[in-house]
């Protein structure tokens, strides 16, 4: 019953909770940067903590608003172009299966024609319209977290009533921040390189949506496993609908697939190292659960949430077996690693 109540609240308050989770992740990413800025000196004077926090908040706000504006503009481009392609899509997709015979071609054409493209576009436009509202809410959450950060250690010690336990909890939080930050840094770097390469391929073949495909690839690559597959298929579909040439489309699909495989299965694991330590099966389960609860935003947040949960479970004796199941090698973080690798948060 308790799980059902929690699940109900997660679904009903998902807009607020997604914004809060995003704000906490952004806050954790910038905490170390704020501490570094606050330790800097300009001559004999040190940069005050409040000035470092305000500077970080301004930079985060500018980045989020700019990114939201770019996504919205590209969404409008994709929607308008999709409407132009909607009439050609059934014929192009039916032509792709023409080798199966006229009956299969007719069946596919009729099936594709039944899709309510306009309805899907209205749904997507509505979700894109709420992006700016979520961005503003995330900025407000991050601002209040920055305002409270100087009292975090004091509140933690008062809450637990034991200084040693408070320090240990702070180190656990520091470990979560370190691993999530490393994951997001590597993911951002690899996703940016992949998006640029996809944009270059799309421009080379003169696809209309080259910029939108590059940005979409960058965003979707934050979803492990599934995101890269969806991005590759989308590029191939756009190429086939626009060009109408199966051979060229197959070549584009092969090139994009090779790019995704190289960056996602060779470079990404090499840069990630042992920072993630999460099993692939656990990632799929997390994607399925948070995708069902929070939709697409939940799939973006699934891995950071899972990493944090696994680290917490690994330091709670009663929950450590769950951490063992969630870890990649069955060896979650130990107390010795916590004491030697990360200082208190």
CSV table of C-alpha atoms in Angstrom, one decimal:
chain,number,residue,atom,x,y,z
A,1,UNK,CA,0.0,0.0,0.0
A,2,UNK,CA,2.8,2.4,0.8
A,3,UNK,CA,4.5,1.7,-2.6
A,4,UNK,CA,1.1,2.3,-4.4
A,5,UNK,CA,0.7,5.6,-2.6
A,6,UNK,CA,4.3,6.7,-3.4
A,7,UNK,CA,3.8,5.6,-7.0
A,8,UNK,CA,0.6,7.6,-7.2
A,9,UNK,CA,2.3,10.7,-5.9
A,10,UNK,CA,5.2,10.3,-8.3
A,11,UNK,CA,2.8,10.2,-11.2
A,12,UNK,CA,0.5,13.0,-10.1
A,13,UNK,CA,3.3,15.4,-9.1
A,14,UNK,CA,5.7,14.4,-11.9
A,15,UNK,CA,6.1,18.0,-13.4
A,16,UNK,CA,7.1,19.3,-10.0
A,17,UNK,CA,9.3,16.3,-9.1
A,18,UNK,CA,11.0,16.2,-12.5
A,19,UNK,CA,11.9,19.9,-12.1
A,20,UNK,CA,13.2,19.3,-8.6
A,21,UNK,CA,15.3,16.3,-9.6
A,22,UNK,CA,16.8,18.3,-12.5
A,23,UNK,CA,17.5,21.2,-10.2
A,24,UNK,CA,19.3,18.9,-7.7
A,25,UNK,CA,21.4,17.4,-10.4
A,26,UNK,CA,22.4,20.9,-11.7
A,27,UNK,CA,23.1,22.0,-8.1
A,28,UNK,CA,25.4,19.0,-7.5
A,29,UNK,CA,27.2,19.7,-10.8
A,30,UNK,CA,28.0,23.3,-9.9
A,31,UNK,CA,28.7,22.8,-6.2
A,32,UNK,CA,32.4,22.0,-6.7
A,33,UNK,CA,32.7,24.8,-9.2
A,34,UNK,CA,31.3,27.3,-6.6
A,35,UNK,CA,33.7,26.1,-4.0
A,36,UNK,CA,36.6,26.5,-6.4
A,37,UNK,CA,35.5,30.1,-7.3
A,38,UNK,CA,35.0,30.9,-3.6
A,39,UNK,CA,38.6,29.9,-2.9
A,40,UNK,CA,40.0,32.2,-5.5
A,41,UNK,CA,41.7,35.4,-4.5
A,42,UNK,CA,41.8,38.7,-6.3
A,43,UNK,CA,44.9,40.3,-4.7
A,44,UNK,CA,44.4,40.1,-0.9
A,45,UNK,CA,40.6,39.7,-1.2
A,46,UNK,CA,38.8,36.4,-1.6
A,47,UNK,CA,35.7,36.1,-3.7
A,48,UNK,CA,32.7,35.8,-1.3
A,49,UNK,CA,30.5,32.7,-1.4
A,50,UNK,CA,27.4,34.7,-2.3
A,51,UNK,CA,29.0,36.3,-5.3
A,52,UNK,CA,30.2,32.8,-6.5
A,53,UNK,CA,26.7,31.5,-6.1
A,54,UNK,CA,25.0,34.4,-7.9
A,55,UNK,CA,27.6,34.0,-10.8
A,56,UNK,CA,26.8,30.3,-11.1
A,57,UNK,CA,23.1,30.9,-11.0
A,58,UNK,CA,23.3,33.5,-13.7
A,59,UNK,CA,25.4,31.2,-15.9
A,60,UNK,CA,23.0,28.2,-15.3
A,61,UNK,CA,19.9,30.4,-16.0
A,62,UNK,CA,21.5,31.7,-19.3
A,63,UNK,CA,22.5,28.2,-20.4
A,64,UNK,CA,19.0,26.7,-19.6
A,65,UNK,CA,17.1,29.5,-21.3
A,66,UNK,CA,19.3,29.4,-24.3
A,67,UNK,CA,19.0,25.6,-24.6
A,68,UNK,CA,15.3,25.7,-24.2
A,69,UNK,CA,15.0,28.4,-26.9
A,70,UNK,CA,17.1,26.3,-29.3
A,71,UNK,CA,15.1,23.2,-28.6
A,72,UNK,CA,11.8,25.1,-29.1
A,73,UNK,CA,13.0,26.6,-32.4
A,74,UNK,CA,14.2,23.3,-33.7
A,75,UNK,CA,10.9,21.7,-32.6
A,76,UNK,CA,9.1,24.2,-34.7
A,77,UNK,CA,11.3,23.4,-37.7
A,78,UNK,CA,10.8,19.7,-37.2
A,79,UNK,CA,7.0,20.1,-36.9
A,80,UNK,CA,6.7,22.3,-40.0
A,81,UNK,CA,8.9,20.0,-42.1
A,82,UNK,CA,7.1,16.9,-40.8
A,83,UNK,CA,3.8,18.3,-42.0
A,84,UNK,CA,5.4,18.9,-45.5
A,85,UNK,CA,6.7,15.3,-45.5
A,86,UNK,CA,3.4,13.7,-44.2
A,87,UNK,CA,1.9,13.3,-47.6
A,88,UNK,CA,5.0,11.7,-49.0
A,89,UNK,CA,5.7,9.4,-46.1
A,90,UNK,CA,3.1,6.6,-46.8
A,91,UNK,CA,4.3,6.3,-50.4
A,92,UNK,CA,8.0,6.2,-49.4
A,93,UNK,CA,7.5,3.7,-46.6
A,94,UNK,CA,5.3,1.5,-48.9
A,95,UNK,CA,8.0,1.6,-51.6
A,96,UNK,CA,10.5,0.3,-49.1
A,97,UNK,CA,8.6,-3.0,-48.7
A,98,UNK,CA,7.6,-3.3,-52.4
A,99,UNK,CA,10.0,-6.2,-52.8
A,100,UNK,CA,7.6,-8.2,-50.6
A,101,UNK,CA,4.9,-8.0,-53.2
A,102,UNK,CA,1.9,-5.8,-54.1
A,103,UNK,CA,-0.3,-7.0,-51.3
A,104,UNK,CA,2.3,-6.1,-48.7
A,105,UNK,CA,2.9,-2.7,-50.3
A,106,UNK,CA,-0.9,-2.0,-50.2
A,107,UNK,CA,-1.2,-3.2,-46.6
A,108,UNK,CA,1.7,-1.0,-45.4
A,109,UNK,CA,0.4,2.0,-47.3
A,110,UNK,CA,-3.1,1.6,-45.7
A,111,UNK,CA,-1.6,1.1,-42.3
A,112,UNK,CA,0.6,4.2,-42.5
A,113,UNK,CA,-2.3,6.3,-43.8
A,114,UNK,CA,-4.3,5.5,-40.6
A,115,UNK,CA,-1.7,7.3,-38.4
A,116,UNK,CA,-3.0,10.5,-37.0
A,117,UNK,CA,0.0,12.6,-37.7
A,118,UNK,CA,-1.7,15.9,-36.8
A,119,UNK,CA,-2.7,14.5,-33.4
A,120,UNK,CA,0.9,13.4,-32.7
A,121,UNK,CA,2.2,16.7,-33.7
A,122,UNK,CA,-0.2,18.5,-31.4
A,123,UNK,CA,0.9,16.3,-28.5
A,124,UNK,CA,4.5,17.0,-29.2
A,125,UNK,CA,3.9,20.7,-29.5
A,126,UNK,CA,2.1,20.7,-26.2
A,127,UNK,CA,5.0,19.0,-24.4
A,128,UNK,CA,7.5,21.4,-26.0
A,129,UNK,CA,5.4,24.3,-24.9
A,130,UNK,CA,5.7,23.2,-21.2
A,131,UNK,CA,9.5,23.1,-21.6
A,132,UNK,CA,9.9,26.8,-20.8
A,133,UNK,CA,7.7,26.5,-17.8
A,134,UNK,CA,9.8,23.7,-16.5
A,135,UNK,CA,13.0,25.7,-17.2
A,136,UNK,CA,11.8,28.6,-15.1
A,137,UNK,CA,10.8,26.3,-12.2
A,138,UNK,CA,14.2,24.6,-12.4
A,139,UNK,CA,16.0,27.9,-12.2
A,140,UNK,CA,13.9,28.9,-9.1
A,141,UNK,CA,14.7,25.6,-7.4
A,142,UNK,CA,18.5,25.9,-8.1
A,143,UNK,CA,18.4,29.5,-6.8
A,144,UNK,CA,16.9,28.4,-3.4
A,145,UNK,CA,19.3,25.5,-3.2
A,146,UNK,CA,22.2,27.9,-3.6
A,147,UNK,CA,20.8,30.1,-0.9
A,148,UNK,CA,20.6,27.1,1.5
A,149,UNK,CA,23.9,25.4,0.7
A,150,UNK,CA,25.9,27.2,3.3
A,151,UNK,CA,23.7,25.7,6.1
A,152,UNK,CA,23.7,22.2,4.7
A,153,UNK,CA,26.4,20.7,7.0
A,154,UNK,CA,24.8,22.3,10.1
A,155,UNK,CA,21.3,21.0,9.2
A,156,UNK,CA,22.7,17.5,8.4
A,157,UNK,CA,24.5,17.3,11.8
A,158,UNK,CA,21.4,18.6,13.7
A,159,UNK,CA,19.2,16.2,11.8
A,160,UNK,CA,21.3,13.1,12.5
A,161,UNK,CA,22.4,14.2,16.0
A,162,UNK,CA,25.8,12.7,15.6
A,163,UNK,CA,28.8,14.5,14.1
A,164,UNK,CA,30.5,11.3,12.9
A,165,UNK,CA,27.3,10.0,11.3
A,166,UNK,CA,26.8,13.4,9.7
A,167,UNK,CA,30.4,13.4,8.2
A,168,UNK,CA,29.8,9.8,6.9
A,169,UNK,CA,26.5,10.9,5.3
A,170,UNK,CA,28.3,13.9,3.8
A,171,UNK,CA,30.9,11.6,2.2
A,172,UNK,CA,28.2,9.4,0.8
A,173,UNK,CA,26.5,12.5,-0.8
A,174,UNK,CA,29.9,13.6,-2.0
A,175,UNK,CA,30.5,10.2,-3.7
A,176,UNK,CA,27.1,10.4,-5.4
A,177,UNK,CA,27.9,13.9,-6.6
A,178,UNK,CA,31.3,12.8,-7.9
A,179,UNK,CA,30.0,9.8,-9.9
A,180,UNK,CA,26.9,11.6,-11.3
A,181,UNK,CA,29.1,14.6,-12.3
A,182,UNK,CA,31.6,12.3,-14.0
A,183,UNK,CA,28.8,10.4,-15.8
A,184,UNK,CA,27.2,13.6,-17.0
A,185,UNK,CA,30.5,15.2,-18.1
A,186,UNK,CA,31.4,12.2,-20.2
A,187,UNK,CA,27.9,11.8,-21.6
A,188,UNK,CA,27.8,15.5,-22.6
A,189,UNK,CA,31.2,15.3,-24.3
A,190,UNK,CA,30.4,12.1,-26.2
A,191,UNK,CA,26.8,13.3,-27.1
A,192,UNK,CA,28.2,16.6,-28.4
A,193,UNK,CA,30.7,14.9,-30.6
A,194,UNK,CA,28.1,12.4,-31.9
A,195,UNK,CA,25.6,15.2,-32.6
A,196,UNK,CA,28.3,17.2,-34.6
A,197,UNK,CA,29.2,14.1,-36.6
A,198,UNK,CA,25.5,13.4,-37.4
A,199,UNK,CA,25.1,17.0,-38.4
A,200,UNK,CA,28.1,16.7,-40.7
A,201,UNK,CA,26.8,13.6,-42.3
A,202,UNK,CA,23.3,15.1,-42.8
A,203,UNK,CA,24.8,18.3,-44.3
A,204,UNK,CA,27.0,16.2,-46.6
A,205,UNK,CA,23.9,14.4,-48.0
A,206,UNK,CA,22.0,17.8,-48.0
A,207,UNK,CA,19.2,16.7,-45.7
A,208,UNK,CA,16.7,19.5,-44.8
A,209,UNK,CA,16.7,18.8,-41.0
A,210,UNK,CA,20.5,18.6,-40.5
A,211,UNK,CA,20.6,21.0,-37.6
A,212,UNK,CA,17.5,19.5,-35.9
A,213,UNK,CA,18.9,15.9,-36.4
A,214,UNK,CA,22.2,16.9,-34.8
A,215,UNK,CA,20.5,18.5,-31.8
A,216,UNK,CA,18.1,15.6,-31.5
A,217,UNK,CA,21.0,13.1,-31.5
A,218,UNK,CA,22.8,15.1,-28.8
A,219,UNK,CA,19.7,15.1,-26.6
A,220,UNK,CA,18.7,11.4,-27.2
A,221,UNK,CA,22.2,10.1,-26.5
A,222,UNK,CA,21.6,10.9,-22.8
A,223,UNK,CA,19.1,8.0,-22.8
A,224,UNK,CA,21.4,4.9,-22.6
A,225,UNK,CA,21.0,2.2,-25.3
A,226,UNK,CA,17.6,3.3,-26.5
A,227,UNK,CA,18.4,6.9,-27.4
A,228,UNK,CA,21.1,6.1,-29.9
A,229,UNK,CA,19.0,3.6,-31.7
A,230,UNK,CA,16.0,6.0,-31.9
A,231,UNK,CA,18.3,8.8,-33.2
A,232,UNK,CA,19.8,6.5,-35.9
A,233,UNK,CA,16.4,5.3,-37.1
A,234,UNK,CA,15.1,8.9,-37.2
A,235,UNK,CA,18.0,10.0,-39.4
A,236,UNK,CA,17.4,7.1,-41.8
A,237,UNK,CA,13.7,7.8,-42.0
A,238,UNK,CA,14.2,11.5,-42.7
A,239,UNK,CA,16.8,10.5,-45.4
A,240,UNK,CA,14.4,8.0,-47.0
A,241,UNK,CA,11.4,10.3,-47.0
A,242,UNK,CA,13.4,13.2,-48.5
A,243,UNK,CA,15.6,11.4,-50.9
A,244,UNK,CA,13.5,8.4,-51.8
A,245,UNK,CA,16.6,6.4,-52.6
A,246,UNK,CA,17.0,3.1,-50.7
A,247,UNK,CA,20.7,2.7,-51.5
A,248,UNK,CA,21.6,6.2,-50.3
A,249,UNK,CA,19.4,5.7,-47.2
A,250,UNK,CA,21.1,2.4,-46.4
A,251,UNK,CA,24.5,4.1,-46.7
A,252,UNK,CA,23.4,6.9,-44.4
A,253,UNK,CA,22.0,4.4,-41.9
A,254,UNK,CA,25.3,2.5,-42.0
A,255,UNK,CA,27.4,5.6,-41.4
A,256,UNK,CA,25.3,6.9,-38.6
A,257,UNK,CA,25.2,3.4,-37.0
A,258,UNK,CA,29.0,3.2,-37.2
A,259,UNK,CA,29.3,6.6,-35.5
A,260,UNK,CA,26.9,5.7,-32.7
A,261,UNK,CA,28.7,2.3,-32.2
A,262,UNK,CA,32.1,3.9,-32.1
A,263,UNK,CA,31.2,6.7,-29.7
A,264,UNK,CA,28.7,4.7,-27.6
A,265,UNK,CA,30.5,1.4,-27.2
A,266,UNK,CA,34.2,2.3,-27.5
A,267,UNK,CA,34.9,5.9,-26.5
A,268,UNK,CA,32.1,6.2,-23.9
A,269,UNK,CA,33.1,3.2,-21.8
A,270,UNK,CA,36.8,4.1,-22.1
A,271,UNK,CA,36.1,7.6,-20.7
A,272,UNK,CA,33.6,6.4,-18.2
A,273,UNK,CA,35.9,3.9,-16.5
A,274,UNK,CA,34.6,2.6,-13.2
A,275,UNK,CA,32.7,5.7,-12.3
A,276,UNK,CA,29.3,4.3,-13.2
A,277,UNK,CA,29.5,0.7,-12.0
A,278,UNK,CA,25.9,0.1,-12.9
A,279,UNK,CA,24.8,-3.1,-14.6
A,280,UNK,CA,23.3,-2.9,-18.1
A,281,UNK,CA,20.2,-4.9,-17.1
A,282,UNK,CA,19.7,-2.5,-14.1
A,283,UNK,CA,19.9,0.5,-16.5
A,284,UNK,CA,17.2,-1.1,-18.7
A,285,UNK,CA,15.0,-1.7,-15.7
A,286,UNK,CA,15.5,1.8,-14.5
A,287,UNK,CA,14.7,3.2,-17.9
A,288,UNK,CA,11.5,1.2,-18.1
A,289,UNK,CA,10.3,2.2,-14.6
A,290,UNK,CA,11.1,5.9,-14.7
A,291,UNK,CA,9.9,6.0,-18.4
A,292,UNK,CA,6.6,4.6,-17.3
A,293,UNK,CA,6.3,6.9,-14.3
A,294,UNK,CA,7.7,10.2,-15.7
A,295,UNK,CA,7.7,9.6,-19.4
A,296,UNK,CA,10.6,10.8,-21.6
A,297,UNK,CA,12.1,13.1,-18.9
A,298,UNK,CA,12.2,10.1,-16.5
A,299,UNK,CA,14.3,8.2,-19.0
A,300,UNK,CA,16.8,11.1,-19.0
A,301,UNK,CA,17.0,11.1,-15.2
A,302,UNK,CA,16.9,7.3,-14.8
A,303,UNK,CA,20.7,6.7,-14.7
A,304,UNK,CA,21.6,9.5,-12.2
A,305,UNK,CA,18.8,8.4,-9.9
A,306,UNK,CA,19.9,4.8,-10.1
A,307,UNK,CA,23.6,5.7,-9.4
A,308,UNK,CA,22.5,7.6,-6.3
A,309,UNK,CA,20.3,4.9,-5.1
A,310,UNK,CA,23.0,2.2,-5.6
A,311,UNK,CA,25.5,4.2,-3.6
A,312,UNK,CA,23.1,4.7,-0.8
A,313,UNK,CA,22.1,1.1,-0.8
A,314,UNK,CA,25.7,0.0,-0.7
A,315,UNK,CA,26.2,1.8,2.6
A,316,UNK,CA,23.1,0.5,4.3
A,317,UNK,CA,23.7,-3.0,5.6
A,318,UNK,CA,20.1,-4.2,5.1
A,319,UNK,CA,19.9,-2.8,1.5
A,320,UNK,CA,23.4,-3.8,0.4
A,321,UNK,CA,22.2,-7.0,-1.5
A,322,UNK,CA,20.1,-4.7,-3.7
A,323,UNK,CA,23.3,-2.7,-4.5
A,324,UNK,CA,25.1,-5.9,-5.3
A,325,UNK,CA,22.3,-6.7,-7.9
A,326,UNK,CA,22.4,-3.2,-9.4
A,327,UNK,CA,26.2,-3.0,-9.6
A,328,UNK,CA,28.0,-4.1,-12.8
A,329,UNK,CA,30.5,-6.6,-11.3
A,330,UNK,CA,28.6,-7.3,-8.1
A,331,UNK,CA,31.0,-5.1,-6.2
A,332,UNK,CA,29.3,-1.9,-5.1
A,333,UNK,CA,31.2,0.9,-3.3
A,334,UNK,CA,32.7,-0.1,0.0
A,335,UNK,CA,33.3,1.9,3.2
A,336,UNK,CA,37.1,1.9,2.5
A,337,UNK,CA,36.5,3.4,-0.9
A,338,UNK,CA,34.2,6.0,0.6
A,339,UNK,CA,36.8,7.1,3.1
A,340,UNK,CA,39.7,7.2,0.8
A,341,UNK,CA,38.3,8.5,-2.5
A,342,UNK,CA,35.9,11.3,-1.6
A,343,UNK,CA,35.9,14.0,1.1
A,344,UNK,CA,32.8,15.2,2.8
A,345,UNK,CA,30.3,17.0,0.5
